[in-house]
Amino acid sequence: RDGDKHDQMKLSYCTETSLQETGVNLVYGRAVAVDREIKSVSYMDPSGSFNSVGYDILVFATGSYCFVPPTPGMVIPEKRNPHWPDDPASRPEGVFVYRTIEDLDGLIAAVKGGARKAAVIGGGLLGLEAAKAVYDLKMESHVLEMAPFLMPAQLNK
C-alpha cells in the first residue's frame, strides 16, 4: 500500500489531530449500505468487521474518478473490478491518470521503464499539476486543452 511509502497526512490540508480537536470522528472504512429510514450508514472497517454510524444529514463526498475515454486504436482491457469505476488495472498500457499516490507511482515506474515524454490531456488545475509532475520526472511534457486558454474552470471565462 502507498502508506508504506508515503505519509498521507503530510499530503493533507489538515492532520488527524486537528480533525479530532474540532470534534470530527475519523472512521476508516468502506461504506456498504445506507438505511435512510433509520438514518444509518453501514461500513466495513480495514479488519473486515462491519459497523454503522448514525446521522442527521448525509453528505456524499466520495471524491472523483478519472474517466479514460474510448479512443480509436486504444484497446481497453476487460474491467477487472466492475465495482470500481476507476480500476487502475483496467487501463490501457501507457495510459495514466493523475489523482492518487498510486497514480504517481505508476508514472515513476514508467520513467524507470524508459518513458521520456508525455502528453497530458487537460489544461485545468489537475492537468497542470500532472504536467509539472511529468516535468519534475525529467520527461518532455505536452499539455492539450480544448479551451482557448489554460485553467478555463478556474478562470471562468
PDB file of C-alpha atoms in Angstrom:
ATOM      1  CA  ARG A   1       0.000   0.000   0.000  1.00  0.00           C
ATOM      2  CA  ASP A   2       1.047   3.583  -0.524  1.00  0.00           C
ATOM      3  CA  GLY A   3       1.011   4.177   3.246  1.00  0.00           C
ATOM      4  CA  ASP A   4       4.157   2.072   3.471  1.00  0.00           C
ATOM      5  CA  LYS A   5       5.976   4.576   1.235  1.00  0.00           C
ATOM      6  CA  HIS A   6       4.247   7.906   1.809  1.00  0.00           C
ATOM      7  CA  ASP A   7       2.818   9.743   4.798  1.00  0.00           C
ATOM      8  CA  GLN A   8      -0.669  10.524   3.516  1.00  0.00           C
ATOM      9  CA  MET A   9      -1.384  13.021   6.254  1.00  0.00           C
ATOM     10  CA  LYS A  10       1.591  15.136   5.104  1.00  0.00           C
ATOM     11  CA  LEU A  11      -0.257  15.468   1.786  1.00  0.00           C
ATOM     12  CA  SER A  12      -3.418  16.637   3.521  1.00  0.00           C
ATOM     13  CA  TYR A  13      -4.508  20.155   4.364  1.00  0.00           C
ATOM     14  CA  CYS A  14      -5.159  19.080   7.953  1.00  0.00           C
ATOM     15  CA  THR A  15      -3.985  16.426  10.366  1.00  0.00           C
ATOM     16  CA  GLU A  16      -5.917  13.707  12.171  1.00  0.00           C
ATOM     17  CA  THR A  17      -5.205  15.549  15.418  1.00  0.00           C
ATOM     18  CA  SER A  18      -6.644  18.818  14.133  1.00  0.00           C
ATOM     19  CA  LEU A  19      -9.738  16.973  12.901  1.00  0.00           C
ATOM     20  CA  GLN A  20     -10.197  15.301  16.294  1.00  0.00           C
ATOM     21  CA  GLU A  21      -9.698  18.639  18.090  1.00  0.00           C
ATOM     22  CA  THR A  22     -12.642  20.044  16.120  1.00  0.00           C
ATOM     23  CA  GLY A  23     -14.847  17.087  17.084  1.00  0.00           C
ATOM     24  CA  VAL A  24     -14.558  15.083  13.864  1.00  0.00           C
ATOM     25  CA  ASN A  25     -14.804  11.328  14.386  1.00  0.00           C
ATOM     26  CA  LEU A  26     -12.500   9.928  11.703  1.00  0.00           C
ATOM     27  CA  VAL A  27     -13.584   6.439  10.625  1.00  0.00           C
ATOM     28  CA  TYR A  28     -11.524   4.399   8.191  1.00  0.00           C
ATOM     29  CA  GLY A  29     -13.713   2.023   6.239  1.00  0.00           C
ATOM     30  CA  ARG A  30     -15.795   1.442   3.135  1.00  0.00           C
ATOM     31  CA  ALA A  31     -19.458   2.443   3.226  1.00  0.00           C
ATOM     32  CA  VAL A  32     -21.501  -0.571   2.146  1.00  0.00           C
ATOM     33  CA  ALA A  33     -25.121   0.437   2.828  1.00  0.00           C
ATOM     34  CA  VAL A  34     -27.284   3.413   3.688  1.00  0.00           C
ATOM     35  CA  ASP A  35     -30.533   2.977   5.591  1.00  0.00           C
ATOM     36  CA  ARG A  36     -32.418   6.218   5.061  1.00  0.00           C
ATOM     37  CA  GLU A  37     -35.295   5.239   7.378  1.00  0.00           C
ATOM     38  CA  ILE A  38     -33.158   4.880  10.481  1.00  0.00           C
ATOM     39  CA  LYS A  39     -30.512   7.321   9.176  1.00  0.00           C
ATOM     40  CA  SER A  40     -27.557   4.962   9.408  1.00  0.00           C
ATOM     41  CA  VAL A  41     -24.531   4.153   7.245  1.00  0.00           C
ATOM     42  CA  SER A  42     -23.079   0.644   7.495  1.00  0.00           C
ATOM     43  CA  TYR A  43     -19.395   0.250   6.752  1.00  0.00           C
ATOM     44  CA  MET A  44     -16.655  -2.357   6.714  1.00  0.00           C
ATOM     45  CA  ASP A  45     -13.510  -1.375   8.591  1.00  0.00           C
ATOM     46  CA  PRO A  46      -9.989  -2.377   7.491  1.00  0.00           C
ATOM     47  CA  SER A  47     -10.130  -5.541   9.631  1.00  0.00           C
ATOM     48  CA  GLY A  48     -13.232  -6.707   7.753  1.00  0.00           C
ATOM     49  CA  SER A  49     -15.642  -6.042  10.629  1.00  0.00           C
ATOM     50  CA  PHE A  50     -18.976  -4.390   9.902  1.00  0.00           C
ATOM     51  CA  ASN A  51     -20.119  -1.364  11.901  1.00  0.00           C
ATOM     52  CA  SER A  52     -22.522   1.506  11.463  1.00  0.00           C
ATOM     53  CA  VAL A  53     -22.782   5.182  12.264  1.00  0.00           C
ATOM     54  CA  GLY A  54     -25.944   7.247  12.597  1.00  0.00           C
ATOM     55  CA  TYR A  55     -26.529  10.649  11.037  1.00  0.00           C
ATOM     56  CA  ASP A  56     -28.925  13.574  10.915  1.00  0.00           C
ATOM     57  CA  ILE A  57     -27.838  14.633   7.446  1.00  0.00           C
ATOM     58  CA  LEU A  58     -25.886  12.577   4.921  1.00  0.00           C
ATOM     59  CA  VAL A  59     -23.264  14.095   2.633  1.00  0.00           C
ATOM     60  CA  PHE A  60     -21.755  12.057  -0.182  1.00  0.00           C
ATOM     61  CA  ALA A  61     -18.225  13.404  -0.547  1.00  0.00           C
ATOM     62  CA  THR A  62     -16.779  10.398  -2.332  1.00  0.00           C
ATOM     63  CA  GLY A  63     -14.260  12.245  -4.444  1.00  0.00           C
ATOM     64  CA  SER A  64     -13.998  11.803  -8.141  1.00  0.00           C
ATOM     65  CA  TYR A  65     -12.636   9.288 -10.512  1.00  0.00           C
ATOM     66  CA  CYS A  66     -10.790   9.841 -13.730  1.00  0.00           C
ATOM     67  CA  PHE A  67     -12.523   8.946 -16.941  1.00  0.00           C
ATOM     68  CA  VAL A  68     -10.356   7.481 -19.696  1.00  0.00           C
ATOM     69  CA  PRO A  69     -12.459   7.936 -22.839  1.00  0.00           C
ATOM     70  CA  PRO A  70     -12.620   5.273 -25.528  1.00  0.00           C
ATOM     71  CA  THR A  71     -10.131   6.274 -28.204  1.00  0.00           C
ATOM     72  CA  PRO A  72      -9.693   4.738 -31.660  1.00  0.00           C
ATOM     73  CA  GLY A  73      -6.651   2.467 -31.677  1.00  0.00           C
ATOM     74  CA  MET A  74      -6.524   2.193 -27.889  1.00  0.00           C
ATOM     75  CA  VAL A  75      -7.500  -1.212 -26.555  1.00  0.00           C
ATOM     76  CA  ILE A  76      -9.086  -1.003 -23.123  1.00  0.00           C
ATOM     77  CA  PRO A  77      -8.608  -4.233 -21.141  1.00  0.00           C
ATOM     78  CA  GLU A  78     -11.585  -6.068 -19.672  1.00  0.00           C
ATOM     79  CA  LYS A  79     -12.600  -4.444 -16.400  1.00  0.00           C
ATOM     80  CA  ARG A  80     -11.088  -6.454 -13.553  1.00  0.00           C
ATOM     81  CA  ASN A  81     -13.177  -4.845 -10.827  1.00  0.00           C
ATOM     82  CA  PRO A  82     -16.681  -3.873 -12.025  1.00  0.00           C
ATOM     83  CA  HIS A  83     -17.445  -2.151  -8.697  1.00  0.00           C
ATOM     84  CA  TRP A  84     -14.523   0.289  -9.018  1.00  0.00           C
ATOM     85  CA  PRO A  85     -15.210   2.924 -11.689  1.00  0.00           C
ATOM     86  CA  ASP A  86     -11.531   3.867 -11.949  1.00  0.00           C
ATOM     87  CA  ASP A  87      -9.841   0.484 -11.601  1.00  0.00           C
ATOM     88  CA  PRO A  88      -6.152   1.164 -12.434  1.00  0.00           C
ATOM     89  CA  ALA A  89      -5.728  -2.439 -13.616  1.00  0.00           C
ATOM     90  CA  SER A  90      -8.339  -1.780 -16.314  1.00  0.00           C
ATOM     91  CA  ARG A  91      -6.416   0.998 -18.050  1.00  0.00           C
ATOM     92  CA  PRO A  92      -4.535   0.507 -21.303  1.00  0.00           C
ATOM     93  CA  GLU A  93      -0.774   0.138 -21.007  1.00  0.00           C
ATOM     94  CA  GLY A  94       0.944   3.522 -21.042  1.00  0.00           C
ATOM     95  CA  VAL A  95      -2.224   5.419 -20.106  1.00  0.00           C
ATOM     96  CA  PHE A  96      -2.241   7.088 -16.703  1.00  0.00           C
ATOM     97  CA  VAL A  97      -4.481   9.329 -14.684  1.00  0.00           C
ATOM     98  CA  TYR A  98      -3.271  11.750 -12.043  1.00  0.00           C
ATOM     99  CA  ARG A  99      -5.162  11.671  -8.765  1.00  0.00           C
ATOM    100  CA  THR A 100      -3.603   9.326  -6.195  1.00  0.00           C
ATOM    101  CA  ILE A 101      -0.188   8.365  -4.852  1.00  0.00           C
ATOM    102  CA  GLU A 102      -0.518   5.078  -6.764  1.00  0.00           C
ATOM    103  CA  ASP A 103      -1.053   7.078  -9.974  1.00  0.00           C
ATOM    104  CA  LEU A 104       2.196   8.961  -9.347  1.00  0.00           C
ATOM    105  CA  ASP A 105       3.961   5.678  -8.551  1.00  0.00           C
ATOM    106  CA  GLY A 106       2.799   4.403 -11.962  1.00  0.00           C
ATOM    107  CA  LEU A 107       4.300   7.445 -13.697  1.00  0.00           C
ATOM    108  CA  ILE A 108       7.575   6.960 -11.819  1.00  0.00           C
ATOM    109  CA  ALA A 109       7.650   3.287 -12.856  1.00  0.00           C
ATOM    110  CA  ALA A 110       7.057   4.311 -16.494  1.00  0.00           C
ATOM    111  CA  VAL A 111      10.031   6.696 -16.340  1.00  0.00           C
ATOM    112  CA  LYS A 112      12.195   3.956 -14.836  1.00  0.00           C
ATOM    113  CA  GLY A 113      10.993   1.743 -17.691  1.00  0.00           C
ATOM    114  CA  GLY A 114      12.228   4.220 -20.309  1.00  0.00           C
ATOM    115  CA  ALA A 115       9.357   6.676 -20.903  1.00  0.00           C
ATOM    116  CA  ARG A 116      10.770  10.073 -21.916  1.00  0.00           C
ATOM    117  CA  LYS A 117       7.814  12.241 -22.994  1.00  0.00           C
ATOM    118  CA  ALA A 118       4.180  12.631 -22.006  1.00  0.00           C
ATOM    119  CA  ALA A 119       1.018  14.161 -23.399  1.00  0.00           C
ATOM    120  CA  VAL A 120      -1.267  15.466 -20.661  1.00  0.00           C
ATOM    121  CA  ILE A 121      -4.872  15.829 -21.782  1.00  0.00           C
ATOM    122  CA  GLY A 122      -6.454  18.654 -19.817  1.00  0.00           C
ATOM    123  CA  GLY A 123      -5.141  22.106 -19.027  1.00  0.00           C
ATOM    124  CA  GLY A 124      -7.085  22.637 -15.812  1.00  0.00           C
ATOM    125  CA  LEU A 125      -5.578  22.751 -12.356  1.00  0.00           C
ATOM    126  CA  LEU A 126      -5.056  18.987 -12.105  1.00  0.00           C
ATOM    127  CA  GLY A 127      -3.735  18.747 -15.662  1.00  0.00           C
ATOM    128  CA  LEU A 128      -1.152  21.435 -14.960  1.00  0.00           C
ATOM    129  CA  GLU A 129      -0.156  19.669 -11.746  1.00  0.00           C
ATOM    130  CA  ALA A 130       0.279  16.472 -13.758  1.00  0.00           C
ATOM    131  CA  ALA A 131       2.374  18.318 -16.350  1.00  0.00           C
ATOM    132  CA  LYS A 132       4.578  19.675 -13.560  1.00  0.00           C
ATOM    133  CA  ALA A 133       4.978  16.167 -12.119  1.00  0.00           C
ATOM    134  CA  VAL A 134       5.973  14.891 -15.566  1.00  0.00           C
ATOM    135  CA  TYR A 135       8.439  17.769 -15.897  1.00  0.00           C
ATOM    136  CA  ASP A 136       9.856  17.021 -12.424  1.00  0.00           C
ATOM    137  CA  LEU A 137      10.391  13.433 -13.592  1.00  0.00           C
ATOM    138  CA  LYS A 138      12.613  14.878 -16.367  1.00  0.00           C
ATOM    139  CA  MET A 139      10.124  13.989 -19.097  1.00  0.00           C
ATOM    140  CA  GLU A 140       9.196  16.137 -22.084  1.00  0.00           C
ATOM    141  CA  SER A 141       5.728  17.478 -21.249  1.00  0.00           C
ATOM    142  CA  HIS A 142       2.903  18.476 -23.633  1.00  0.00           C
ATOM    143  CA  VAL A 143      -0.463  19.807 -22.386  1.00  0.00           C
ATOM    144  CA  LEU A 144      -3.539  19.519 -24.609  1.00  0.00           C
ATOM    145  CA  GLU A 145      -6.519  21.700 -23.648  1.00  0.00           C
ATOM    146  CA  MET A 146      -9.698  22.123 -25.715  1.00  0.00           C
ATOM    147  CA  ALA A 147     -10.453  25.635 -24.391  1.00  0.00           C
ATOM    148  CA  PRO A 148      -8.570  28.571 -25.931  1.00  0.00           C
ATOM    149  CA  PHE A 149      -6.706  29.126 -22.625  1.00  0.00           C
ATOM    150  CA  LEU A 150      -5.478  27.144 -19.625  1.00  0.00           C
ATOM    151  CA  MET A 151      -7.498  26.626 -16.435  1.00  0.00           C
ATOM    152  CA  PRO A 152     -10.867  27.506 -18.018  1.00  0.00           C
ATOM    153  CA  ALA A 153     -12.928  26.379 -14.991  1.00  0.00           C
ATOM    154  CA  GLN A 154     -10.771  28.353 -12.571  1.00  0.00           C
ATOM    155  CA  LEU A 155     -10.649  31.493 -14.724  1.00  0.00           C
ATOM    156  CA  ASN A 156     -14.386  31.298 -15.531  1.00  0.00           C
ATOM    157  CA  LYS A 157     -14.066  32.927 -18.939  1.00  0.00           C
TER     158      LYS A 157
END
